[in-house]
Coordinates of C-alpha atoms and ligand atoms in Angstrom, one line a residue:
M1 CA -80.3 -4.9 -39.9
A2 CA -83.8 -5.3 -40.1
A3 CA -85.3 -8.5 -41.6
E4 CA -87.4 -5.9 -43.5
R5 CA -84.9 -4.3 -45.5
A6 CA -84.5 -5.6 -49.0
L7 CA -80.7 -5.4 -49.1
A8 CA -78.3 -5.7 -46.2
M9 CA -74.6 -5.0 -47.2
A10 CA -71.3 -4.4 -45.6
T11 CA -67.6 -3.6 -47.1
C12 CA -64.1 -4.4 -45.6
T13 CA -61.0 -4.4 -46.6
A14 CA -58.0 -6.5 -45.3
P15 CA -54.1 -6.6 -45.8
V16 CA -52.0 -9.3 -47.7
N17 CA -48.7 -11.0 -45.0
I18 CA -45.3 -12.1 -45.4
A19 CA -44.1 -15.1 -43.3
V20 CA -40.9 -14.5 -41.5
I21 CA -41.5 -18.4 -40.4
K22 CA -43.0 -20.1 -42.9
Y23 CA -46.0 -22.3 -43.1
W24 CA -45.6 -25.3 -45.6
G25 CA -47.7 -28.4 -44.7
K26 CA -50.7 -29.4 -43.7
R27 CA -51.7 -32.1 -40.7
D28 CA -55.0 -31.9 -41.7
T29 CA -55.8 -30.7 -45.4
D30 CA -59.5 -30.6 -45.5
L31 CA -59.4 -28.7 -41.7
I32 CA -56.5 -26.5 -43.4
L33 CA -54.5 -27.7 -39.8
P34 CA -50.0 -27.2 -40.4
I35 CA -47.9 -29.3 -39.4
N36 CA -46.0 -25.8 -37.8
S37 CA -46.9 -22.7 -36.3
S38 CA -45.9 -19.8 -38.4
L39 CA -45.4 -16.1 -37.4
S40 CA -45.8 -13.1 -40.4
V41 CA -45.4 -9.6 -41.0
T42 CA -48.8 -7.8 -41.7
L43 CA -48.4 -5.2 -45.1
H44 CA -49.9 -2.0 -44.9
Q45 CA -53.2 -2.0 -46.8
D46 CA -52.3 2.0 -48.5
Q47 CA -50.2 -0.6 -51.0
L48 CA -51.9 -3.7 -50.5
K49 CA -55.5 -4.5 -50.2
T50 CA -58.3 -6.7 -50.9
T51 CA -61.5 -4.8 -50.5
T52 CA -64.8 -7.1 -50.2
T53 CA -68.9 -6.4 -50.4
A54 CA -70.9 -8.7 -48.9
A55 CA -74.9 -8.6 -49.5
A56 CA -77.9 -10.3 -48.5
S57 CA -81.3 -10.2 -49.7
R58 CA -84.9 -12.1 -49.8
D59 CA -85.0 -11.1 -53.5
F60 CA -81.8 -12.9 -54.0
T61 CA -82.3 -16.5 -55.7
E62 CA -78.7 -17.6 -55.5
D63 CA -75.2 -17.1 -53.8
R64 CA -73.0 -15.5 -56.4
L65 CA -69.7 -14.1 -56.4
W66 CA -67.5 -11.8 -58.2
L67 CA -63.5 -11.5 -57.9
N68 CA -62.2 -8.5 -59.8
G69 CA -65.3 -7.7 -61.8
K70 CA -65.6 -11.4 -63.0
E71 CA -68.0 -13.7 -62.1
A72 CA -66.2 -16.9 -60.2
D73 CA -67.3 -20.2 -58.9
V74 CA -69.2 -19.8 -55.8
G75 CA -69.4 -23.3 -55.2
H76 CA -65.4 -23.5 -54.7
P77 CA -65.0 -26.0 -51.7
R78 CA -63.0 -23.2 -49.5
V79 CA -65.5 -20.1 -50.4
Q80 CA -68.4 -22.9 -48.8
A81 CA -66.6 -23.6 -45.8
C82 CA -66.0 -20.3 -45.2
L83 CA -69.8 -19.1 -45.7
R84 CA -71.0 -21.9 -43.8
E85 CA -68.8 -21.4 -40.6
V86 CA -69.8 -17.9 -40.4
R87 CA -73.7 -19.0 -40.9
R88 CA -73.1 -21.5 -38.1
L89 CA -71.5 -18.9 -36.0
A90 CA -74.5 -16.4 -36.5
R91 CA -77.0 -19.3 -35.6
K92 CA -75.3 -20.2 -32.5
R93 CA -75.4 -16.5 -31.4
R94 CA -79.0 -16.3 -32.1
G95 CA -79.4 -19.3 -29.9
G96 CA -81.4 -21.5 -32.4
G97 CA -84.6 -18.5 -32.1
E98 CA -85.0 -16.2 -35.0
D99 CA -84.6 -12.9 -33.9
A100 CA -86.8 -10.6 -36.3
A101 CA -84.6 -8.1 -36.3
A102 CA -81.3 -10.1 -37.5
L103 CA -80.6 -10.5 -41.3
S104 CA -82.4 -13.9 -42.1
L105 CA -79.4 -16.7 -42.5
S106 CA -82.0 -18.1 -45.4
Y107 CA -81.3 -15.4 -47.7
K108 CA -79.1 -15.9 -50.1
I109 CA -76.0 -13.8 -50.7
H110 CA -73.7 -11.8 -53.2
I111 CA -70.2 -11.1 -52.8
A112 CA -67.8 -9.2 -54.9
S113 CA -64.4 -8.8 -54.0
E114 CA -60.9 -6.6 -55.6
N115 CA -57.6 -6.2 -54.9
N116 CA -55.8 -3.2 -55.4
F117 CA -52.8 -4.9 -56.9
P118 CA -52.5 -6.9 -59.9
T119 CA -53.6 -10.9 -58.6
A120 CA -50.8 -11.9 -61.6
A121 CA -48.1 -10.6 -59.7
G122 CA -47.9 -13.6 -57.8
L123 CA -48.4 -11.9 -54.5
A124 CA -50.4 -13.4 -51.5
S125 CA -53.7 -12.4 -53.1
S126 CA -55.5 -15.4 -51.6
A127 CA -54.6 -14.4 -47.8
A128 CA -55.6 -11.1 -48.2
G129 CA -59.4 -12.5 -50.1
Y130 CA -59.7 -15.2 -47.3
A131 CA -59.4 -12.7 -44.6
C132 CA -61.6 -9.7 -46.4
L133 CA -64.3 -12.1 -47.2
V134 CA -64.5 -13.6 -43.6
S135 CA -63.9 -9.9 -42.3
A136 CA -67.3 -8.6 -44.9
L137 CA -69.9 -11.6 -43.7
A138 CA -69.0 -11.4 -39.8
R139 CA -70.0 -7.3 -40.6
L140 CA -73.5 -8.7 -42.6
Y141 CA -74.4 -11.2 -39.6
G142 CA -73.4 -8.8 -36.9
L143 CA -70.7 -11.3 -35.6
E144 CA -68.1 -9.5 -33.0
E145 CA -66.1 -12.6 -32.5
E146 CA -62.1 -13.2 -33.2
L147 CA -62.7 -15.1 -36.8
S148 CA -59.0 -16.1 -37.5
E149 CA -60.3 -20.0 -37.3
V150 CA -63.0 -19.2 -40.0
A151 CA -60.7 -17.2 -42.5
R152 CA -57.8 -20.7 -42.1
R153 CA -60.6 -22.7 -43.7
G154 CA -60.2 -20.0 -46.8
S155 CA -56.3 -20.3 -46.6
G156 CA -54.4 -21.2 -44.4
S157 CA -52.4 -18.1 -44.3
A158 CA -55.6 -15.9 -44.2
C159 CA -55.6 -16.5 -40.9
R160 CA -52.9 -14.3 -40.3
S161 CA -54.4 -11.3 -42.3
M162 CA -57.2 -11.5 -39.3
F163 CA -54.5 -9.4 -37.4
G164 CA -52.6 -5.7 -38.2
G165 CA -48.8 -6.3 -37.4
F166 CA -46.7 -9.0 -36.0
V167 CA -48.8 -12.3 -36.0
Q168 CA -48.7 -15.9 -35.0
W169 CA -50.8 -19.0 -36.4
Q170 CA -50.2 -21.0 -33.4
R171 CA -50.9 -24.8 -35.0
G172 CA -52.8 -26.3 -32.2
E173 CA -53.2 -29.4 -30.9
R174 CA -56.8 -30.2 -31.2
P175 CA -58.3 -32.2 -33.9
D176 CA -61.1 -30.6 -34.9
G177 CA -59.0 -27.3 -35.2
T178 CA -60.1 -25.0 -32.6
D179 CA -56.9 -24.3 -31.2
S180 CA -55.3 -23.8 -35.0
L181 CA -55.5 -19.7 -34.3
A182 CA -54.2 -16.3 -35.6
L183 CA -52.7 -14.3 -32.4
Q184 CA -51.1 -10.8 -32.5
V185 CA -47.4 -10.6 -31.4
A186 CA -47.5 -6.7 -31.8
P187 CA -49.4 -4.1 -33.1
E188 CA -48.2 -2.6 -36.3
T189 CA -47.2 0.2 -34.5
H190 CA -44.2 -1.7 -32.6
W191 CA -41.4 -1.1 -35.1
P192 CA -42.1 2.4 -36.4
E193 CA -38.6 2.1 -38.4
L194 CA -39.4 -1.5 -40.6
R195 CA -39.8 -0.9 -43.9
V196 CA -40.7 -3.3 -46.7
L197 CA -39.8 -3.1 -50.2
V198 CA -41.8 -6.0 -52.2
L199 CA -39.8 -6.4 -56.0
V200 CA -42.1 -7.8 -58.4
V201 CA -40.1 -10.0 -60.9
S202 CA -42.9 -11.9 -62.6
G203 CA -46.3 -11.5 -63.4
E204 CA -46.3 -15.1 -64.5
K205 CA -48.5 -17.5 -62.4
K206 CA -46.6 -20.0 -60.5
P207 CA -45.6 -23.5 -61.7
V208 CA -47.1 -25.4 -59.0
G209 CA -49.5 -23.9 -56.2
S210 CA -49.4 -23.8 -52.4
T211 CA -51.5 -25.8 -51.5
A212 CA -50.7 -29.0 -54.3
G213 CA -47.0 -28.3 -53.5
M214 CA -47.4 -28.5 -50.0
Q215 CA -49.0 -31.7 -50.1
T216 CA -46.7 -33.0 -52.4
S217 CA -43.8 -31.9 -49.8
V218 CA -45.3 -33.3 -47.0
E219 CA -45.7 -36.9 -48.3
T220 CA -42.3 -37.0 -49.6
S221 CA -39.9 -34.2 -47.8
P222 CA -38.0 -35.5 -44.4
L223 CA -36.3 -32.5 -44.4
L224 CA -40.0 -30.8 -44.0
K225 CA -40.5 -33.5 -41.2
H226 CA -37.3 -32.2 -39.2
R227 CA -38.3 -28.4 -39.8
A228 CA -42.0 -28.9 -38.4
E229 CA -40.6 -30.8 -35.6
V230 CA -37.3 -29.2 -34.8
V231 CA -36.6 -26.3 -36.3
V232 CA -39.4 -24.4 -36.0
P233 CA -40.4 -24.2 -32.7
E234 CA -36.9 -23.4 -31.9
R235 CA -37.1 -20.5 -34.5
L236 CA -40.6 -19.5 -33.3
A237 CA -39.6 -18.3 -30.3
Q238 CA -36.2 -16.9 -31.1
M239 CA -38.0 -15.1 -33.8
M240 CA -40.9 -13.3 -31.5
Q241 CA -37.8 -12.8 -29.3
H242 CA -36.2 -10.6 -32.0
I243 CA -39.3 -9.0 -32.5
R244 CA -40.1 -7.7 -29.2
D245 CA -36.5 -6.4 -28.8
R246 CA -36.3 -4.5 -32.4
D247 CA -33.7 -6.3 -32.9
F248 CA -33.3 -6.0 -37.2
E249 CA -30.0 -8.3 -36.7
G250 CA -31.5 -11.4 -35.5
F251 CA -34.8 -10.8 -36.8
G252 CA -33.3 -10.4 -40.7
Q253 CA -30.8 -13.3 -40.2
L254 CA -33.3 -15.6 -39.0
A255 CA -35.9 -14.3 -41.6
M256 CA -33.6 -15.3 -44.8
R257 CA -32.8 -18.3 -43.0
D258 CA -36.2 -19.8 -43.0
S259 CA -37.2 -18.4 -46.5
N260 CA -34.2 -20.6 -47.4
Q261 CA -34.8 -23.7 -45.8
F262 CA -38.7 -23.2 -47.3
H263 CA -37.1 -23.2 -50.4
A264 CA -34.8 -26.3 -49.2
T265 CA -38.0 -28.2 -48.7
C266 CA -38.9 -27.4 -51.9
L267 CA -36.2 -29.0 -53.7
D268 CA -36.0 -31.8 -51.1
T269 CA -39.8 -32.9 -52.2
F270 CA -40.2 -35.9 -55.3
P271 CA -40.4 -34.0 -57.9
P272 CA -38.9 -30.9 -56.6
I273 CA -40.7 -27.6 -56.6
F274 CA -38.7 -24.4 -57.9
Y275 CA -40.3 -21.3 -56.9
L276 CA -36.9 -19.2 -57.2
T277 CA -35.7 -18.2 -60.6
D278 CA -32.2 -16.5 -61.6
V279 CA -33.4 -13.6 -60.6
S280 CA -34.6 -14.4 -57.2
R281 CA -31.1 -16.2 -57.1
H282 CA -29.4 -12.6 -58.0
I283 CA -31.5 -10.7 -55.6
I284 CA -30.1 -13.1 -52.6
A285 CA -26.6 -12.2 -53.8
L286 CA -27.2 -9.3 -54.0
A287 CA -28.7 -8.6 -50.3
H288 CA -25.7 -10.2 -48.8
R289 CA -23.0 -8.8 -51.0
Y290 CA -24.8 -5.1 -49.7
N291 CA -24.7 -6.7 -45.6
A292 CA -20.9 -7.9 -46.0
H293 CA -20.3 -4.6 -47.3
H294 CA -21.8 -2.5 -44.4
G295 CA -20.4 -5.7 -42.2
H296 CA -24.0 -6.2 -40.6
T297 CA -27.6 -7.2 -41.8
K298 CA -29.0 -3.9 -43.2
V299 CA -31.6 -6.0 -45.7
A300 CA -33.7 -9.2 -45.1
Y301 CA -35.2 -11.2 -48.2
S302 CA -38.2 -13.3 -47.8
F303 CA -39.7 -15.0 -50.8
D304 CA -42.5 -17.1 -50.6
A305 CA -44.4 -19.4 -53.2
G306 CA -43.3 -17.7 -56.1
P307 CA -40.2 -15.6 -57.9
N308 CA -41.3 -12.4 -56.0
A309 CA -38.5 -10.6 -53.5
V310 CA -39.6 -9.3 -49.9
I311 CA -36.8 -6.9 -48.5
F312 CA -37.6 -5.9 -45.1
A313 CA -35.4 -3.2 -44.1
L314 CA -35.1 0.5 -41.2
T315 CA -35.8 3.4 -42.7
D316 CA -32.1 4.8 -43.0
T317 CA -31.4 1.8 -45.2
V318 CA -34.3 2.3 -48.1
A319 CA -32.9 4.9 -50.3
E320 CA -29.8 3.6 -50.6
F321 CA -30.9 -0.1 -51.4
V322 CA -33.4 0.7 -53.9
E323 CA -30.5 2.7 -55.8
V324 CA -28.5 -0.5 -55.9
V325 CA -31.6 -2.3 -57.0
R326 CA -31.9 0.1 -59.8
R327 CA -28.0 0.0 -60.7
S328 CA -28.4 -3.8 -60.4
F329 CA -31.8 -4.2 -62.4
P330 CA -32.0 -1.0 -64.4
P331 CA -35.9 -0.6 -65.2
A332 CA -36.6 -1.6 -69.0
T333 CA -39.4 1.4 -70.0
N334 CA -41.4 2.8 -66.6
G335 CA -38.5 4.6 -65.1
D336 CA -41.2 6.5 -63.4
Q337 CA -42.9 4.0 -62.0
F338 CA -39.9 1.4 -60.8
V339 CA -40.2 2.8 -57.2
R340 CA -44.2 2.8 -55.9
G341 CA -45.9 3.1 -52.7
M342 CA -44.6 5.2 -50.0
P343 CA -42.1 8.1 -51.0
V344 CA -38.4 6.7 -51.2
G345 CA -35.4 9.5 -51.4
S346 CA -32.7 9.3 -53.5
A347 CA -29.3 8.2 -52.8
V348 CA -26.0 8.5 -54.0
L349 CA -24.3 5.3 -53.9
P350 CA -20.2 5.4 -52.4
P351 CA -17.7 4.2 -54.9
E352 CA -16.3 1.7 -52.2
L353 CA -19.9 0.3 -52.1
V354 CA -20.7 0.2 -56.1
A355 CA -17.5 -1.7 -56.5
A356 CA -17.8 -4.1 -53.6
V357 CA -21.8 -4.7 -54.2
L358 CA -22.7 -3.7 -57.8
T359 CA -22.1 -6.7 -61.1
E360 CA -23.3 -6.6 -64.3
P361 CA -26.5 -5.2 -64.7
V362 CA -29.5 -7.4 -65.7
P363 CA -31.8 -4.7 -67.5
G364 CA -35.6 -5.2 -67.1
A365 CA -35.3 -8.2 -64.6
V366 CA -37.4 -6.0 -61.8
Q367 CA -40.2 -5.1 -62.9
Y368 CA -41.1 -2.5 -59.9
I369 CA -40.5 -2.0 -56.3
L370 CA -43.4 -1.7 -54.1
H371 CA -42.2 0.4 -50.7
T372 CA -44.7 -0.4 -47.5
K373 CA -44.5 -1.0 -43.9
P374 CA -46.1 -3.0 -41.5
G375 CA -50.2 -1.9 -41.1
P376 CA -53.4 -2.7 -39.3
G377 CA -55.4 -5.9 -39.8
P378 CA -59.1 -5.6 -41.4
Q379 CA -61.1 -2.8 -41.8
L380 CA -64.4 -1.7 -42.3
V381 CA -65.6 0.0 -44.8
D382 CA -68.4 2.9 -43.6
D383 CA -68.9 4.7 -46.9
P384 CA -71.5 3.6 -48.3
S385 CA -70.5 4.5 -51.8
Q386 CA -67.3 2.1 -51.7
H387 CA -69.2 -0.6 -51.6
L388 CA -68.6 -2.9 -54.3
L389 CA -71.9 -3.9 -55.3
G390 CA -75.0 -1.6 -56.3
P391 CA -78.1 -1.1 -54.7
D392 CA -79.5 -3.7 -57.6
G393 CA -77.0 -6.3 -55.5
L394 CA -74.8 -6.4 -58.4
P395 CA -71.3 -5.0 -59.0
R396 CA -71.2 -1.4 -59.8
S397 CA -69.5 -0.8 -63.5
R398 CA -66.3 0.0 -62.8
A399 CA -65.0 3.4 -64.2
Ligands
DP6_1 C1 -45.5 -20.0 -48.9 O1 -52.1 -20.1 -47.3 O2 -51.6 -20.1 -50.1 O3 -47.0 -18.2 -48.6 O4 -53.6 -22.7 -46.9 O5 -53.8 -24.6 -48.9 O6 -54.4 -21.7 -49.2 P1 -53.3 -23.1 -48.4 O7 -51.7 -21.9 -48.9 P2 -51.2 -20.7 -48.6 O8 -49.8 -21.4 -48.4 C2 -48.9 -20.2 -47.9 C3 -47.4 -20.7 -48.3 C4 -46.7 -19.7 -47.9 C5 -45.7 -19.3 -46.7 C6 -46.5 -18.9 -45.5 O9 -47.5 -17.8 -46.2 O10 -46.3 -19.1 -44.6

């Protein structure tokens, strides 16, 4: 990028991820170093993604940030940590000398970021957001190295959104965090039959954010300490093997147990934290009745710091389970938009299944279902018409 150019710009997209071995608790809150390793599935960006444009210009007078079209605080410590780290790496790469062709590191920057899903839906927007911010900044400054360590400084779970497919965040041992990185366990093509259903049950904001919640857990929960020291190391090895073997029974069982243990640590926190709601618990019971009816694990649930359920299933189960959810939680108004994302075929439920699995319906409890699958890591957007900032460096007016 020529320093003479008035404006340099780069746009990237980044995915959401859902952990099947959960991260909960930091040993260093400033560097965002976790007390245990974690493992997640990156979700496809066709359904859930963040898009971020980063621009630098000698004409900008201050750093500025817009989130979903509204100006936000660019001084946020986590945004600043990412900016500082990317600039530090860019400086290091240039070996201290000022390369005439390189973008000046002293230029102020403008950043615009948008989600293609409602932030209020409680879906993990910070992971995609920081992964996208770091990817766009890296492109702007011409960095090519692996940057999960920088994304981690924005939000712990964001480091896992720097890769597609199945991703491990290894806790690392070093106090400076240089070995606390994300690593791809398997690419998104590894398990072609795996599908994901996000059951959106509430658009409300979480009662306790994950950053504050996990810190209280670290300070007060003996169960969390046991989990991090004893349970997770064993489970992580098992989960990697289930993924390598594409063993849905093992994968699903362990994903459910790990989600349950995470929520148990929340209950063991003092004062306790409740992320699951009655609707979440209905979904959990429904999944267990459905699996019991079939005699093996056909669906597996996982819940993060909120009430929405993420369901894993194989392709041959999706249509039937979606019908089970539709009958259990009949849509209140949006019947035609109840299932979104990838197409879902129709299924007729056998009477034995209806008798064994369905109970009294709870109308309107599930707002909608989003059907998706594992997907790739951050992508560069080549088409300049897709930039979120215009030639003046300000957000383009949104149609
Ligand atoms: C329950 O990554 O949002 O989703 O590092 O403080 O930003 P910070 O927390 P965050 O926590 C995610 C917690 C979780 C589990 C997981 O994604 O592993």
